[in-house]
mmCIF file of C-alpha atoms in Angstrom:
data_model
loop_
_atom_site.group_PDB
_atom_site.id
_atom_site.type_symbol
_atom_site.label_atom_id
_atom_site.label_comp_id
_atom_site.label_asym_id
_atom_site.label_seq_id
_atom_site.Cartn_x
_atom_site.Cartn_y
_atom_site.Cartn_z
ATOM 1 C CA UNK A 22 21.089 -20.643 18.611
ATOM 2 C CA UNK A 23 21.837 -18.748 22.216
ATOM 3 C CA UNK A 24 24.051 -15.794 21.793
ATOM 4 C CA UNK A 25 27.752 -16.772 21.072
ATOM 5 C CA UNK A 26 30.333 -14.683 23.056
ATOM 6 C CA UNK A 27 33.021 -13.063 21.561
ATOM 7 C CA UNK A 28 36.155 -15.039 20.767
ATOM 8 C CA UNK A 29 39.259 -13.999 22.611
ATOM 9 C CA UNK A 30 42.539 -12.995 20.471
ATOM 10 C CA UNK A 31 44.438 -15.762 21.665
ATOM 11 C CA UNK A 32 42.012 -18.375 19.654
ATOM 12 C CA UNK A 33 43.457 -20.338 16.955
ATOM 13 C CA UNK A 34 42.588 -18.792 13.554
ATOM 14 C CA UNK A 35 41.236 -22.115 12.290
ATOM 15 C CA UNK A 36 39.422 -22.659 15.608
ATOM 16 C CA UNK A 37 37.794 -19.025 15.531
ATOM 17 C CA UNK A 38 36.491 -19.707 11.928
ATOM 18 C CA UNK A 39 35.027 -22.963 12.589
ATOM 19 C CA UNK A 40 33.237 -21.454 15.785
ATOM 20 C CA UNK A 41 32.185 -18.297 13.686
ATOM 21 C CA UNK A 42 30.602 -20.534 11.341
ATOM 22 C CA UNK A 43 28.600 -22.264 13.708
ATOM 23 C CA UNK A 44 27.513 -19.197 15.074
ATOM 24 C CA UNK A 45 26.435 -17.869 11.708
ATOM 25 C CA UNK A 46 29.054 -14.925 11.591
ATOM 26 C CA UNK A 47 30.606 -16.075 8.569
ATOM 27 C CA UNK A 48 30.029 -18.379 5.367
ATOM 28 C CA UNK A 49 27.026 -18.593 3.129
ATOM 29 C CA UNK A 50 23.403 -17.223 4.764
ATOM 30 C CA UNK A 51 21.901 -19.849 6.539
ATOM 31 C CA UNK A 52 25.198 -21.385 7.645
ATOM 32 C CA UNK A 53 24.523 -21.761 11.127
ATOM 33 C CA UNK A 54 24.289 -24.636 13.681
ATOM 34 C CA UNK A 55 20.812 -25.530 15.349
ATOM 35 C CA UNK A 56 20.189 -26.595 18.814
ATOM 36 C CA UNK A 57 18.280 -29.648 19.463
ATOM 37 C CA UNK A 58 16.333 -27.504 22.050
ATOM 38 C CA UNK A 59 15.551 -25.042 18.967
ATOM 39 C CA UNK A 60 14.085 -27.905 17.079
ATOM 40 C CA UNK A 61 12.076 -28.692 20.045
ATOM 41 C CA UNK A 62 10.700 -25.441 20.640
ATOM 42 C CA UNK A 63 9.730 -25.537 16.784
ATOM 43 C CA UNK A 64 7.906 -28.500 17.054
ATOM 44 C CA UNK A 65 10.223 -30.012 14.593
ATOM 45 C CA UNK A 66 11.549 -33.068 16.529
ATOM 46 C CA UNK A 67 11.943 -34.113 19.943
ATOM 47 C CA UNK A 68 14.815 -35.785 22.334
ATOM 48 C CA UNK A 69 14.838 -39.422 22.954
ATOM 49 C CA UNK A 70 14.841 -39.921 26.737
ATOM 50 C CA UNK A 71 16.379 -37.524 29.079
ATOM 51 C CA UNK A 72 20.348 -37.358 28.913
ATOM 52 C CA UNK A 73 21.888 -35.906 32.435
ATOM 53 C CA UNK A 74 25.054 -35.217 30.543
ATOM 54 C CA UNK A 75 26.879 -35.431 27.122
ATOM 55 C CA UNK A 76 27.298 -38.908 25.805
ATOM 56 C CA UNK A 77 30.290 -40.636 26.742
ATOM 57 C CA UNK A 78 31.351 -41.293 22.892
ATOM 58 C CA UNK A 79 30.468 -39.508 20.019
ATOM 59 C CA UNK A 80 27.277 -39.485 18.399
ATOM 60 C CA UNK A 81 27.176 -41.114 15.168
ATOM 61 C CA UNK A 82 23.858 -39.908 13.427
ATOM 62 C CA UNK A 83 21.297 -36.946 14.586
ATOM 63 C CA UNK A 84 18.512 -39.830 14.657
ATOM 64 C CA UNK A 85 20.660 -41.390 17.739
ATOM 65 C CA UNK A 86 19.170 -38.474 20.123
ATOM 66 C CA UNK A 87 16.325 -36.818 18.010
ATOM 67 C CA UNK A 88 13.277 -38.233 16.339
ATOM 68 C CA UNK A 89 10.923 -36.113 14.410
ATOM 69 C CA UNK A 90 7.368 -34.762 15.768
ATOM 70 C CA UNK A 91 4.898 -37.000 13.807
ATOM 71 C CA UNK A 92 1.941 -34.559 12.331
ATOM 72 C CA UNK A 93 -0.959 -35.480 10.573
ATOM 73 C CA UNK A 94 -1.089 -33.470 7.051
ATOM 74 C CA UNK A 95 -4.264 -33.620 4.900
ATOM 75 C CA UNK A 96 -4.280 -32.070 1.328
ATOM 76 C CA UNK A 97 -7.002 -29.842 0.708
ATOM 77 C CA UNK A 98 -8.183 -28.015 -2.800
ATOM 78 C CA UNK A 99 -6.074 -24.958 -1.816
ATOM 79 C CA UNK A 100 -2.540 -26.416 -1.315
ATOM 80 C CA UNK A 101 -2.925 -28.500 1.965
ATOM 81 C CA UNK A 102 -2.205 -27.787 5.646
ATOM 82 C CA UNK A 103 -1.632 -29.356 9.106
ATOM 83 C CA UNK A 104 -4.474 -30.378 11.395
ATOM 84 C CA UNK A 105 -4.395 -30.258 15.247
ATOM 85 C CA UNK A 106 -2.107 -33.129 17.300
ATOM 86 C CA UNK A 107 -4.138 -35.850 18.780
ATOM 87 C CA UNK A 108 -5.698 -36.058 22.008
ATOM 88 C CA UNK A 109 -2.921 -37.215 24.598
ATOM 89 C CA UNK A 110 -3.436 -40.680 25.666
ATOM 90 C CA UNK A 111 -3.495 -41.533 29.564
ATOM 91 C CA UNK A 112 0.293 -42.038 30.813
ATOM 92 C CA UNK A 113 0.789 -46.033 31.918
ATOM 93 C CA UNK A 114 3.685 -47.853 32.885
ATOM 94 C CA UNK A 115 5.048 -45.745 35.819
ATOM 95 C CA UNK A 116 7.453 -47.458 38.012
ATOM 96 C CA UNK A 117 9.756 -46.357 40.847
ATOM 97 C CA UNK A 118 13.449 -47.390 41.858
ATOM 98 C CA UNK A 119 15.104 -46.021 44.871
ATOM 99 C CA UNK A 120 18.831 -44.950 45.014
ATOM 100 C CA UNK A 121 20.765 -43.196 47.501
ATOM 101 C CA UNK A 122 18.525 -39.706 48.429
ATOM 102 C CA UNK A 123 16.676 -39.974 44.790
ATOM 103 C CA UNK A 124 13.767 -41.653 43.222
ATOM 104 C CA UNK A 125 14.042 -42.769 39.405
ATOM 105 C CA UNK A 126 10.710 -42.888 37.612
ATOM 106 C CA UNK A 127 10.256 -44.346 34.425
ATOM 107 C CA UNK A 128 6.955 -44.833 32.234
ATOM 108 C CA UNK A 129 5.935 -46.116 28.822
ATOM 109 C CA UNK A 130 6.650 -43.644 25.996
ATOM 110 C CA UNK A 131 3.672 -42.002 24.398
ATOM 111 C CA UNK A 132 2.271 -43.621 21.269
ATOM 112 C CA UNK A 133 0.007 -40.633 20.137
ATOM 113 C CA UNK A 134 0.639 -37.988 17.363
ATOM 114 C CA UNK A 135 1.836 -34.663 18.729
ATOM 115 C CA UNK A 136 2.990 -35.289 21.721
ATOM 116 C CA UNK A 137 4.954 -32.548 23.571
ATOM 117 C CA UNK A 138 5.841 -33.412 27.107
ATOM 118 C CA UNK A 139 5.079 -35.411 30.452
ATOM 119 C CA UNK A 140 4.201 -33.809 33.564
ATOM 120 C CA UNK A 141 5.883 -35.313 37.015
ATOM 121 C CA UNK A 142 3.488 -35.074 40.114
ATOM 122 C CA UNK A 143 4.198 -35.615 43.633
ATOM 123 C CA UNK A 144 2.687 -35.774 46.964
ATOM 124 C CA UNK A 145 3.638 -37.169 50.640
ATOM 125 C CA UNK A 146 0.622 -38.948 51.032
ATOM 126 C CA UNK A 147 -1.492 -40.984 48.305
ATOM 127 C CA UNK A 148 -4.060 -38.609 47.354
ATOM 128 C CA UNK A 149 -3.616 -37.096 44.218
ATOM 129 C CA UNK A 150 -5.717 -34.252 45.058
ATOM 130 C CA UNK A 151 -2.533 -33.185 47.445
ATOM 131 C CA UNK A 152 -0.139 -33.367 44.730
ATOM 132 C CA UNK A 153 1.953 -30.495 42.780
ATOM 133 C CA UNK A 154 3.842 -30.515 39.867
ATOM 134 C CA UNK A 155 7.411 -30.827 40.282
ATOM 135 C CA UNK A 156 8.722 -31.452 36.739
ATOM 136 C CA UNK A 157 8.026 -31.551 32.965
ATOM 137 C CA UNK A 158 9.721 -33.648 30.611
ATOM 138 C CA UNK A 159 9.828 -34.577 26.874
ATOM 139 C CA UNK A 160 11.143 -37.900 27.602
ATOM 140 C CA UNK A 161 9.983 -40.962 29.515
ATOM 141 C CA UNK A 162 12.093 -40.816 32.653
ATOM 142 C CA UNK A 163 12.697 -38.686 35.601
ATOM 143 C CA UNK A 164 15.140 -38.575 38.816
ATOM 144 C CA UNK A 165 13.701 -37.157 41.468
ATOM 145 C CA UNK A 166 16.854 -35.823 44.057
ATOM 146 C CA UNK A 167 14.865 -35.938 47.044
ATOM 147 C CA UNK A 168 18.104 -35.850 49.531
ATOM 148 C CA UNK A 169 16.528 -38.077 52.024
ATOM 149 C CA UNK A 170 14.391 -41.153 52.698
ATOM 150 C CA UNK A 171 11.263 -39.667 52.818
ATOM 151 C CA UNK A 172 8.470 -41.758 51.009
ATOM 152 C CA UNK A 173 6.718 -40.093 48.114
ATOM 153 C CA UNK A 174 3.551 -40.910 45.614
ATOM 154 C CA UNK A 175 4.073 -39.810 42.052
ATOM 155 C CA UNK A 176 1.588 -39.581 39.001
ATOM 156 C CA UNK A 177 2.574 -38.419 35.403
ATOM 157 C CA UNK A 178 0.406 -37.357 32.588
ATOM 158 C CA UNK A 179 0.809 -36.116 28.981
ATOM 159 C CA UNK A 180 0.943 -33.060 27.113
ATOM 160 C CA UNK A 181 0.528 -32.540 23.311
ATOM 161 C CA UNK A 182 2.172 -29.694 21.332
ATOM 162 C CA UNK A 183 -1.311 -27.718 21.635
ATOM 163 C CA UNK A 184 -1.217 -27.691 25.296
ATOM 164 C CA UNK A 185 -3.972 -30.393 25.863
ATOM 165 C CA UNK A 186 -3.542 -32.600 28.835
ATOM 166 C CA UNK A 187 -4.310 -36.244 29.047
ATOM 167 C CA UNK A 188 -5.478 -38.551 32.118
ATOM 168 C CA UNK A 189 -2.933 -39.637 34.662
ATOM 169 C CA UNK A 190 -1.564 -42.872 34.924
ATOM 170 C CA UNK A 191 -3.562 -43.829 37.995
ATOM 171 C CA UNK A 192 -5.805 -42.969 40.630
ATOM 172 C CA UNK A 193 -3.163 -44.342 43.037
ATOM 173 C CA UNK A 194 0.036 -42.920 43.521
ATOM 174 C CA UNK A 195 3.101 -45.200 42.796
ATOM 175 C CA UNK A 196 5.231 -45.045 46.249
ATOM 176 C CA UNK A 197 8.899 -44.051 45.707
ATOM 177 C CA UNK A 198 11.468 -43.466 48.291
ATOM 178 C CA UNK A 199 15.042 -42.508 48.338
ATOM 179 C CA UNK A 200 17.561 -45.005 49.939
ATOM 180 C CA UNK A 201 20.366 -44.255 52.666
ATOM 181 C CA UNK A 202 22.740 -47.063 51.118
ATOM 182 C CA UNK A 203 25.061 -46.580 48.137
ATOM 183 C CA UNK A 204 25.275 -49.168 45.973
ATOM 184 C CA UNK A 205 28.297 -49.317 43.739
ATOM 185 C CA UNK A 206 25.840 -49.190 40.629
ATOM 186 C CA UNK A 207 24.743 -45.534 42.262
ATOM 187 C CA UNK A 208 28.152 -44.570 42.248
ATOM 188 C CA UNK A 209 28.826 -44.670 38.279
ATOM 189 C CA UNK A 210 29.242 -41.308 37.219
ATOM 190 C CA UNK A 211 28.654 -40.160 33.510
ATOM 191 C CA UNK A 212 30.721 -37.238 32.331
ATOM 192 C CA UNK A 213 32.852 -36.542 29.119
ATOM 193 C CA UNK A 214 35.504 -35.174 31.344
ATOM 194 C CA UNK A 215 36.022 -38.156 33.503
ATOM 195 C CA UNK A 216 38.614 -40.748 32.103
ATOM 196 C CA UNK A 217 37.941 -43.230 35.063
ATOM 197 C CA UNK A 218 35.573 -43.451 38.098
ATOM 198 C CA UNK A 219 36.284 -41.717 41.118
ATOM 199 C CA UNK A 220 35.702 -44.568 43.537
ATOM 200 C CA UNK A 221 36.320 -47.827 43.733
ATOM 201 C CA UNK A 222 35.684 -51.164 46.003
ATOM 202 C CA UNK A 223 38.816 -52.688 47.532
ATOM 203 C CA UNK A 224 38.850 -56.289 49.526
ATOM 204 C CA UNK A 225 41.432 -55.264 52.567
ATOM 205 C CA UNK A 226 41.115 -58.390 54.375
ATOM 206 C CA UNK A 227 41.356 -61.896 52.733
ATOM 207 C CA UNK A 228 39.811 -63.999 50.220
ATOM 208 C CA UNK A 229 37.970 -66.208 53.239
ATOM 209 C CA UNK A 230 37.283 -63.066 55.580
ATOM 210 C CA UNK A 231 36.943 -60.029 53.196
ATOM 211 C CA UNK A 232 36.735 -56.624 54.388
ATOM 212 C CA UNK A 233 35.517 -54.410 51.721
ATOM 213 C CA UNK A 234 35.992 -50.497 51.542
ATOM 214 C CA UNK A 235 35.116 -47.802 49.377
ATOM 215 C CA UNK A 236 38.097 -45.899 47.848
ATOM 216 C CA UNK A 237 37.934 -42.515 46.358
ATOM 217 C CA UNK A 238 40.152 -42.085 43.535
ATOM 218 C CA UNK A 239 41.309 -38.289 43.315
ATOM 219 C CA UNK A 240 41.346 -35.149 45.057
ATOM 220 C CA UNK A 241 38.758 -33.812 47.716
ATOM 221 C CA UNK A 242 37.887 -30.660 48.234
ATOM 222 C CA UNK A 243 35.338 -29.546 51.292
ATOM 223 C CA UNK A 244 33.521 -26.565 51.815
ATOM 224 C CA UNK A 245 32.816 -26.642 55.541
ATOM 225 C CA UNK A 246 33.704 -28.530 58.707
ATOM 226 C CA UNK A 247 34.574 -32.326 58.339
ATOM 227 C CA UNK A 248 33.958 -35.084 61.232
ATOM 228 C CA UNK A 249 36.350 -37.939 60.943
ATOM 229 C CA UNK A 250 35.597 -40.776 63.238
ATOM 230 C CA UNK A 251 38.507 -42.969 62.520
ATOM 231 C CA UNK A 252 41.684 -41.968 60.418
ATOM 232 C CA UNK A 253 43.728 -45.219 59.703
ATOM 233 C CA UNK A 254 46.646 -43.115 57.643
ATOM 234 C CA UNK A 255 46.760 -39.667 55.981
ATOM 235 C CA UNK A 256 48.994 -37.294 55.037
ATOM 236 C CA UNK A 257 48.523 -33.096 54.997
ATOM 237 C CA UNK A 258 49.776 -31.137 52.175
ATOM 238 C CA UNK A 259 52.375 -28.245 52.702
ATOM 239 C CA UNK A 260 50.065 -25.307 53.273
ATOM 240 C CA UNK A 261 47.435 -27.111 54.961
ATOM 241 C CA UNK A 262 46.195 -27.356 58.779
ATOM 242 C CA UNK A 263 44.323 -29.825 60.673
ATOM 243 C CA UNK A 264 42.739 -28.002 64.115
ATOM 244 C CA UNK A 265 41.415 -29.658 67.050
ATOM 245 C CA UNK A 266 39.668 -28.498 70.214
ATOM 246 C CA UNK A 267 38.364 -24.987 69.186
ATOM 247 C CA UNK A 268 41.974 -24.287 67.262
ATOM 248 C CA UNK A 269 43.784 -25.162 70.844
ATOM 249 C CA UNK A 270 45.693 -27.894 68.816
ATOM 250 C CA UNK A 271 46.918 -27.559 65.227
ATOM 251 C CA UNK A 272 48.858 -29.949 62.932
ATOM 252 C CA UNK A 273 50.252 -27.939 60.180
ATOM 253 C CA UNK A 274 53.443 -27.043 58.645
ATOM 254 C CA UNK A 275 55.678 -23.999 59.193
ATOM 255 C CA UNK A 276 57.232 -21.492 56.825
ATOM 256 C CA UNK A 277 60.262 -23.535 56.441
ATOM 257 C CA UNK A 278 58.194 -26.471 55.308
ATOM 258 C CA UNK A 279 58.712 -28.691 58.156
ATOM 259 C CA UNK A 280 55.652 -30.198 59.916
ATOM 260 C CA UNK A 281 54.623 -28.874 63.461
ATOM 261 C CA UNK A 282 52.116 -29.024 66.373
ATOM 262 C CA UNK A 283 50.927 -26.077 67.932
ATOM 263 C CA UNK A 284 49.236 -26.047 71.161
ATOM 264 C CA UNK A 285 47.521 -23.135 72.579
ATOM 265 C CA UNK A 286 44.174 -21.533 73.904
ATOM 266 C CA UNK A 287 40.942 -21.501 72.615
ATOM 267 C CA UNK A 288 40.710 -19.456 69.175
ATOM 268 C CA UNK A 289 44.091 -20.488 68.056
ATOM 269 C CA UNK A 290 47.452 -18.411 68.585
ATOM 270 C CA UNK A 291 46.181 -14.957 67.652
ATOM 271 C CA UNK A 292 45.991 -13.535 71.124
ATOM 272 C CA UNK A 293 47.341 -16.611 72.790
ATOM 273 C CA UNK A 294 50.630 -17.804 74.165
ATOM 274 C CA UNK A 295 51.460 -20.921 72.529
ATOM 275 C CA UNK A 296 54.269 -23.731 72.514
ATOM 276 C CA UNK A 297 55.549 -25.403 69.181
ATOM 277 C CA UNK A 298 56.923 -28.988 68.954
ATOM 278 C CA UNK A 299 58.644 -29.257 65.691
ATOM 279 C CA UNK A 300 62.147 -31.072 64.332
ATOM 280 C CA UNK A 301 62.426 -32.925 67.931
ATOM 281 C CA UNK A 302 62.367 -29.253 70.022
ATOM 282 C CA UNK A 303 59.970 -27.548 71.935
ATOM 283 C CA UNK A 304 59.689 -23.513 71.754
ATOM 284 C CA UNK A 305 57.342 -21.500 73.785
ATOM 285 C CA UNK A 306 55.975 -17.772 72.892
ATOM 286 C CA UNK A 307 54.492 -15.235 74.908
ATOM 287 C CA UNK A 308 51.845 -12.627 73.450
ATOM 288 C CA UNK A 309 51.794 -9.306 74.495
ATOM 289 C CA UNK A 310 49.459 -6.503 72.891
ATOM 290 C CA UNK A 311 52.327 -4.086 72.702
ATOM 291 C CA UNK A 312 55.065 -6.504 70.817
ATOM 292 C CA UNK A 313 52.945 -9.632 69.889
ATOM 293 C CA UNK A 314 54.344 -12.737 69.899
ATOM 294 C CA UNK A 315 57.783 -12.607 71.373
ATOM 295 C CA UNK A 316 60.027 -16.144 71.672
ATOM 296 C CA UNK A 317 60.160 -16.989 75.718
ATOM 297 C CA UNK A 318 62.384 -20.072 75.657
ATOM 298 C CA UNK A 319 63.638 -23.310 73.985
ATOM 299 C CA UNK A 320 63.054 -26.437 75.910
ATOM 300 C CA UNK A 321 66.593 -28.464 75.854
ATOM 301 C CA UNK A 322 67.443 -31.647 77.591
ATOM 302 C CA UNK A 323 70.038 -30.939 80.381
ATOM 303 C CA UNK A 324 72.369 -33.355 82.061
ATOM 304 C CA UNK A 325 74.270 -32.864 85.092
ATOM 305 C CA UNK A 326 77.047 -34.463 87.577
ATOM 306 C CA UNK A 327 80.173 -33.807 89.216
ATOM 307 C CA UNK A 328 83.463 -33.648 87.845
ATOM 308 C CA UNK A 329 87.222 -33.066 89.214
ATOM 309 C CA UNK A 330 89.942 -30.536 87.891
ATOM 310 C CA UNK A 331 91.499 -32.044 84.274
ATOM 311 C CA UNK A 332 89.048 -35.094 84.491
ATOM 312 C CA UNK A 333 87.675 -36.263 80.957
ATOM 313 C CA UNK A 334 83.677 -36.167 81.043
ATOM 314 C CA UNK A 335 81.488 -38.038 78.898
ATOM 315 C CA UNK A 336 78.427 -36.318 77.731
ATOM 316 C CA UNK A 337 75.838 -39.288 76.863
ATOM 317 C CA UNK A 338 74.506 -39.870 73.453
ATOM 318 C CA UNK A 339 71.643 -37.736 73.548
ATOM 319 C CA UNK A 340 72.774 -34.275 72.199
ATOM 320 C CA UNK A 341 72.546 -34.154 68.100
ATOM 321 C CA UNK A 342 74.499 -30.908 68.110
ATOM 322 C CA UNK A 343 77.510 -29.661 70.322
ATOM 323 C CA UNK A 344 76.075 -29.133 73.786
ATOM 324 C CA UNK A 345 76.548 -26.002 76.081
ATOM 325 C CA UNK A 346 78.492 -26.591 79.209
ATOM 326 C CA UNK A 347 78.004 -24.654 82.448
ATOM 327 C CA UNK A 348 80.264 -25.166 85.467
ATOM 328 C CA UNK A 349 79.133 -24.615 88.829
ATOM 329 C CA UNK A 350 81.328 -24.937 92.199
ATOM 330 C CA UNK A 351 80.776 -27.799 94.344
ATOM 331 C CA UNK A 352 82.011 -26.346 97.706
ATOM 332 C CA UNK A 353 84.000 -23.305 98.385
ATOM 333 C CA UNK A 354 85.768 -23.282 101.858
ATOM 334 C CA UNK A 355 87.775 -20.210 103.290
ATOM 335 C CA UNK A 356 91.160 -19.884 102.265
ATOM 336 C CA UNK A 357 93.178 -18.983 104.723
ATOM 337 C CA UNK A 358 91.598 -18.060 108.146
ATOM 338 C CA UNK A 359 95.213 -16.065 109.205
ATOM 339 C CA UNK A 360 94.755 -13.664 106.254
ATOM 340 C CA UNK A 361 90.891 -12.654 106.131
ATOM 341 C CA UNK A 362 91.605 -9.640 104.386
ATOM 342 C CA UNK A 363 93.260 -11.308 101.437
ATOM 343 C CA UNK A 364 90.541 -11.086 98.374
ATOM 344 C CA UNK A 365 89.867 -14.745 96.743
ATOM 345 C CA UNK A 366 88.367 -15.588 93.405
ATOM 346 C CA UNK A 367 87.451 -18.978 92.180
ATOM 347 C CA UNK A 368 87.572 -19.367 88.100
ATOM 348 C CA UNK A 369 86.006 -22.075 86.428
ATOM 349 C CA UNK A 370 86.920 -23.132 82.316
ATOM 350 C CA UNK A 371 86.689 -25.993 80.332
ATOM 351 C CA UNK A 372 87.932 -27.474 77.074
ATOM 352 C CA UNK A 373 85.709 -27.424 73.870
ATOM 353 C CA UNK A 374 83.391 -30.482 73.812
ATOM 354 C CA UNK A 375 84.325 -32.815 71.046
ATOM 355 C CA UNK A 376 82.822 -35.797 69.770
ATOM 356 C CA UNK A 377 83.669 -38.832 71.564
ATOM 357 C CA UNK A 378 86.102 -41.338 69.556
ATOM 358 C CA UNK A 379 84.402 -44.416 70.727
ATOM 359 C CA UNK A 380 80.879 -43.805 71.529
ATOM 360 C CA UNK A 381 78.673 -42.695 68.507
ATOM 361 C CA UNK A 382 76.941 -39.550 69.588
ATOM 362 C CA UNK A 383 78.678 -38.940 72.845
ATOM 363 C CA UNK A 384 80.794 -35.715 73.693
ATOM 364 C CA UNK A 385 83.676 -35.402 76.075
ATOM 365 C CA UNK A 386 85.301 -32.344 77.754
ATOM 366 C CA UNK A 387 87.876 -31.394 80.487
ATOM 367 C CA UNK A 388 86.860 -29.047 83.193
ATOM 368 C CA UNK A 389 89.663 -26.681 84.950
ATOM 369 C CA UNK A 390 89.512 -24.651 88.175
ATOM 370 C CA UNK A 391 91.764 -22.347 90.193
ATOM 371 C CA UNK A 392 91.583 -19.990 92.919
ATOM 372 C CA UNK A 393 92.903 -16.542 92.286
ATOM 373 C CA UNK A 394 93.793 -14.811 95.673
ATOM 374 C CA UNK A 395 95.572 -11.432 96.003
ATOM 375 C CA UNK A 396 97.063 -9.810 99.385
ATOM 376 C CA UNK A 397 99.851 -9.979 101.691
ATOM 377 C CA UNK A 398 101.792 -13.340 102.644
ATOM 378 C CA UNK A 399 104.028 -13.655 106.032
ATOM 379 C CA UNK A 400 107.323 -15.133 104.618
ATOM 380 C CA UNK A 401 110.319 -15.550 107.088
ATOM 381 C CA UNK A 402 108.973 -13.233 109.700
ATOM 382 C CA UNK A 403 108.523 -10.480 107.157
ATOM 383 C CA UNK A 404 105.629 -9.155 105.396
ATOM 384 C CA UNK A 405 105.880 -8.303 101.785
ATOM 385 C CA UNK A 406 103.683 -8.494 98.800
ATOM 386 C CA UNK A 407 103.375 -11.492 96.303
ATOM 387 C CA UNK A 408 104.661 -10.549 92.937
ATOM 388 C CA UNK A 409 101.844 -8.831 91.125
ATOM 389 C CA UNK A 410 99.921 -8.885 94.388
ATOM 390 C CA UNK A 411 98.119 -11.741 93.569
ATOM 391 C CA UNK A 412 98.897 -15.654 93.732
ATOM 392 C CA UNK A 413 97.493 -18.806 92.210
ATOM 393 C CA UNK A 414 96.187 -21.986 94.304
ATOM 394 C CA UNK A 415 95.024 -25.114 92.420
ATOM 395 C CA UNK A 416 92.235 -26.970 93.823
ATOM 396 C CA UNK A 417 93.595 -30.319 93.635
ATOM 397 C CA UNK A 418 96.923 -29.569 94.835
ATOM 398 C CA UNK A 419 97.547 -27.768 98.490
ATOM 399 C CA UNK A 420 100.540 -25.947 97.473
ATOM 400 C CA UNK A 421 101.454 -22.304 96.341
ATOM 401 C CA UNK A 422 102.332 -21.389 92.672
ATOM 402 C CA UNK A 423 103.880 -17.913 92.397
#
């Protein structure tokens, strides 16, 4: 039996005792498991067929997978002995079946005593002299995975336990060619770890006009680039990204978990300016070698219009949060040409924007304006300063207010 590794301390006590007994580390002398390959090496048994993986169900008896090697025993006066195996008979019944990227070869099981294995030879031309040995098997079946649709020619011959080689199955080769079309039967996978097949075929059309598609039932891990000609629907998990155009466009999730689109130059955002679209907002970042990426600005929606002093102004329902109001004067004329040395200052301010009571999503506010002036004023033929040296004038009125 192959060397059994030491068991970790976390293994259950009963499991440990069972495995140590199989490995011959405990129990009575000679209590040790024997592998199929060890029996075959000793020439005591041979496997039935060729199994690419473990059986899906439990094996009821060792004879389900092994058969004894038939040897001829003669009895002599000194107690007996074993004669040499039979000469191998020529192989027969070779056939081929092409599947996706591979060729399945089968032949008749040998009927002579002392058989050890069968050789599989292959060439790209129908000339046995140019063929080369590609496999040795103790069964009567072999799958040659070519990975392509190239036409090959095959021959087989038997070898007994003494190393004696028999004749080839025929002078002409048996043609075999892998296909480029996957049949549903080729997608059936045999593994003890599979609870269900990973592939299925589904009709997404109607019974009268069927449209069959292949469905992959499981998780897909791809090592390398993926070319998607048409993606009808799909979803990227958090922490994954889909890049387009040398990394200039990226669909991914930000550190906050929200989906985003990043648009930048060739090679990604490492040393480029970039734009981010996320949660309905657009943000831009500028790259400098000294500071790295610095947020430049956030693009926002703007609305403009003309309002009068103390007028209720309604902002359309485009803003999800409280908007920012900026007021600018429409027109400023000379306050009083008779007093050019008089200082003037226009003050603009507004009330706090509040949600509109009747229009959902709209906002309302009131703008205010006043002109602040300072200096001297002619009053009754005499000049005197205004109280505090200032006087106020509301734009929508034409009177002084002290």
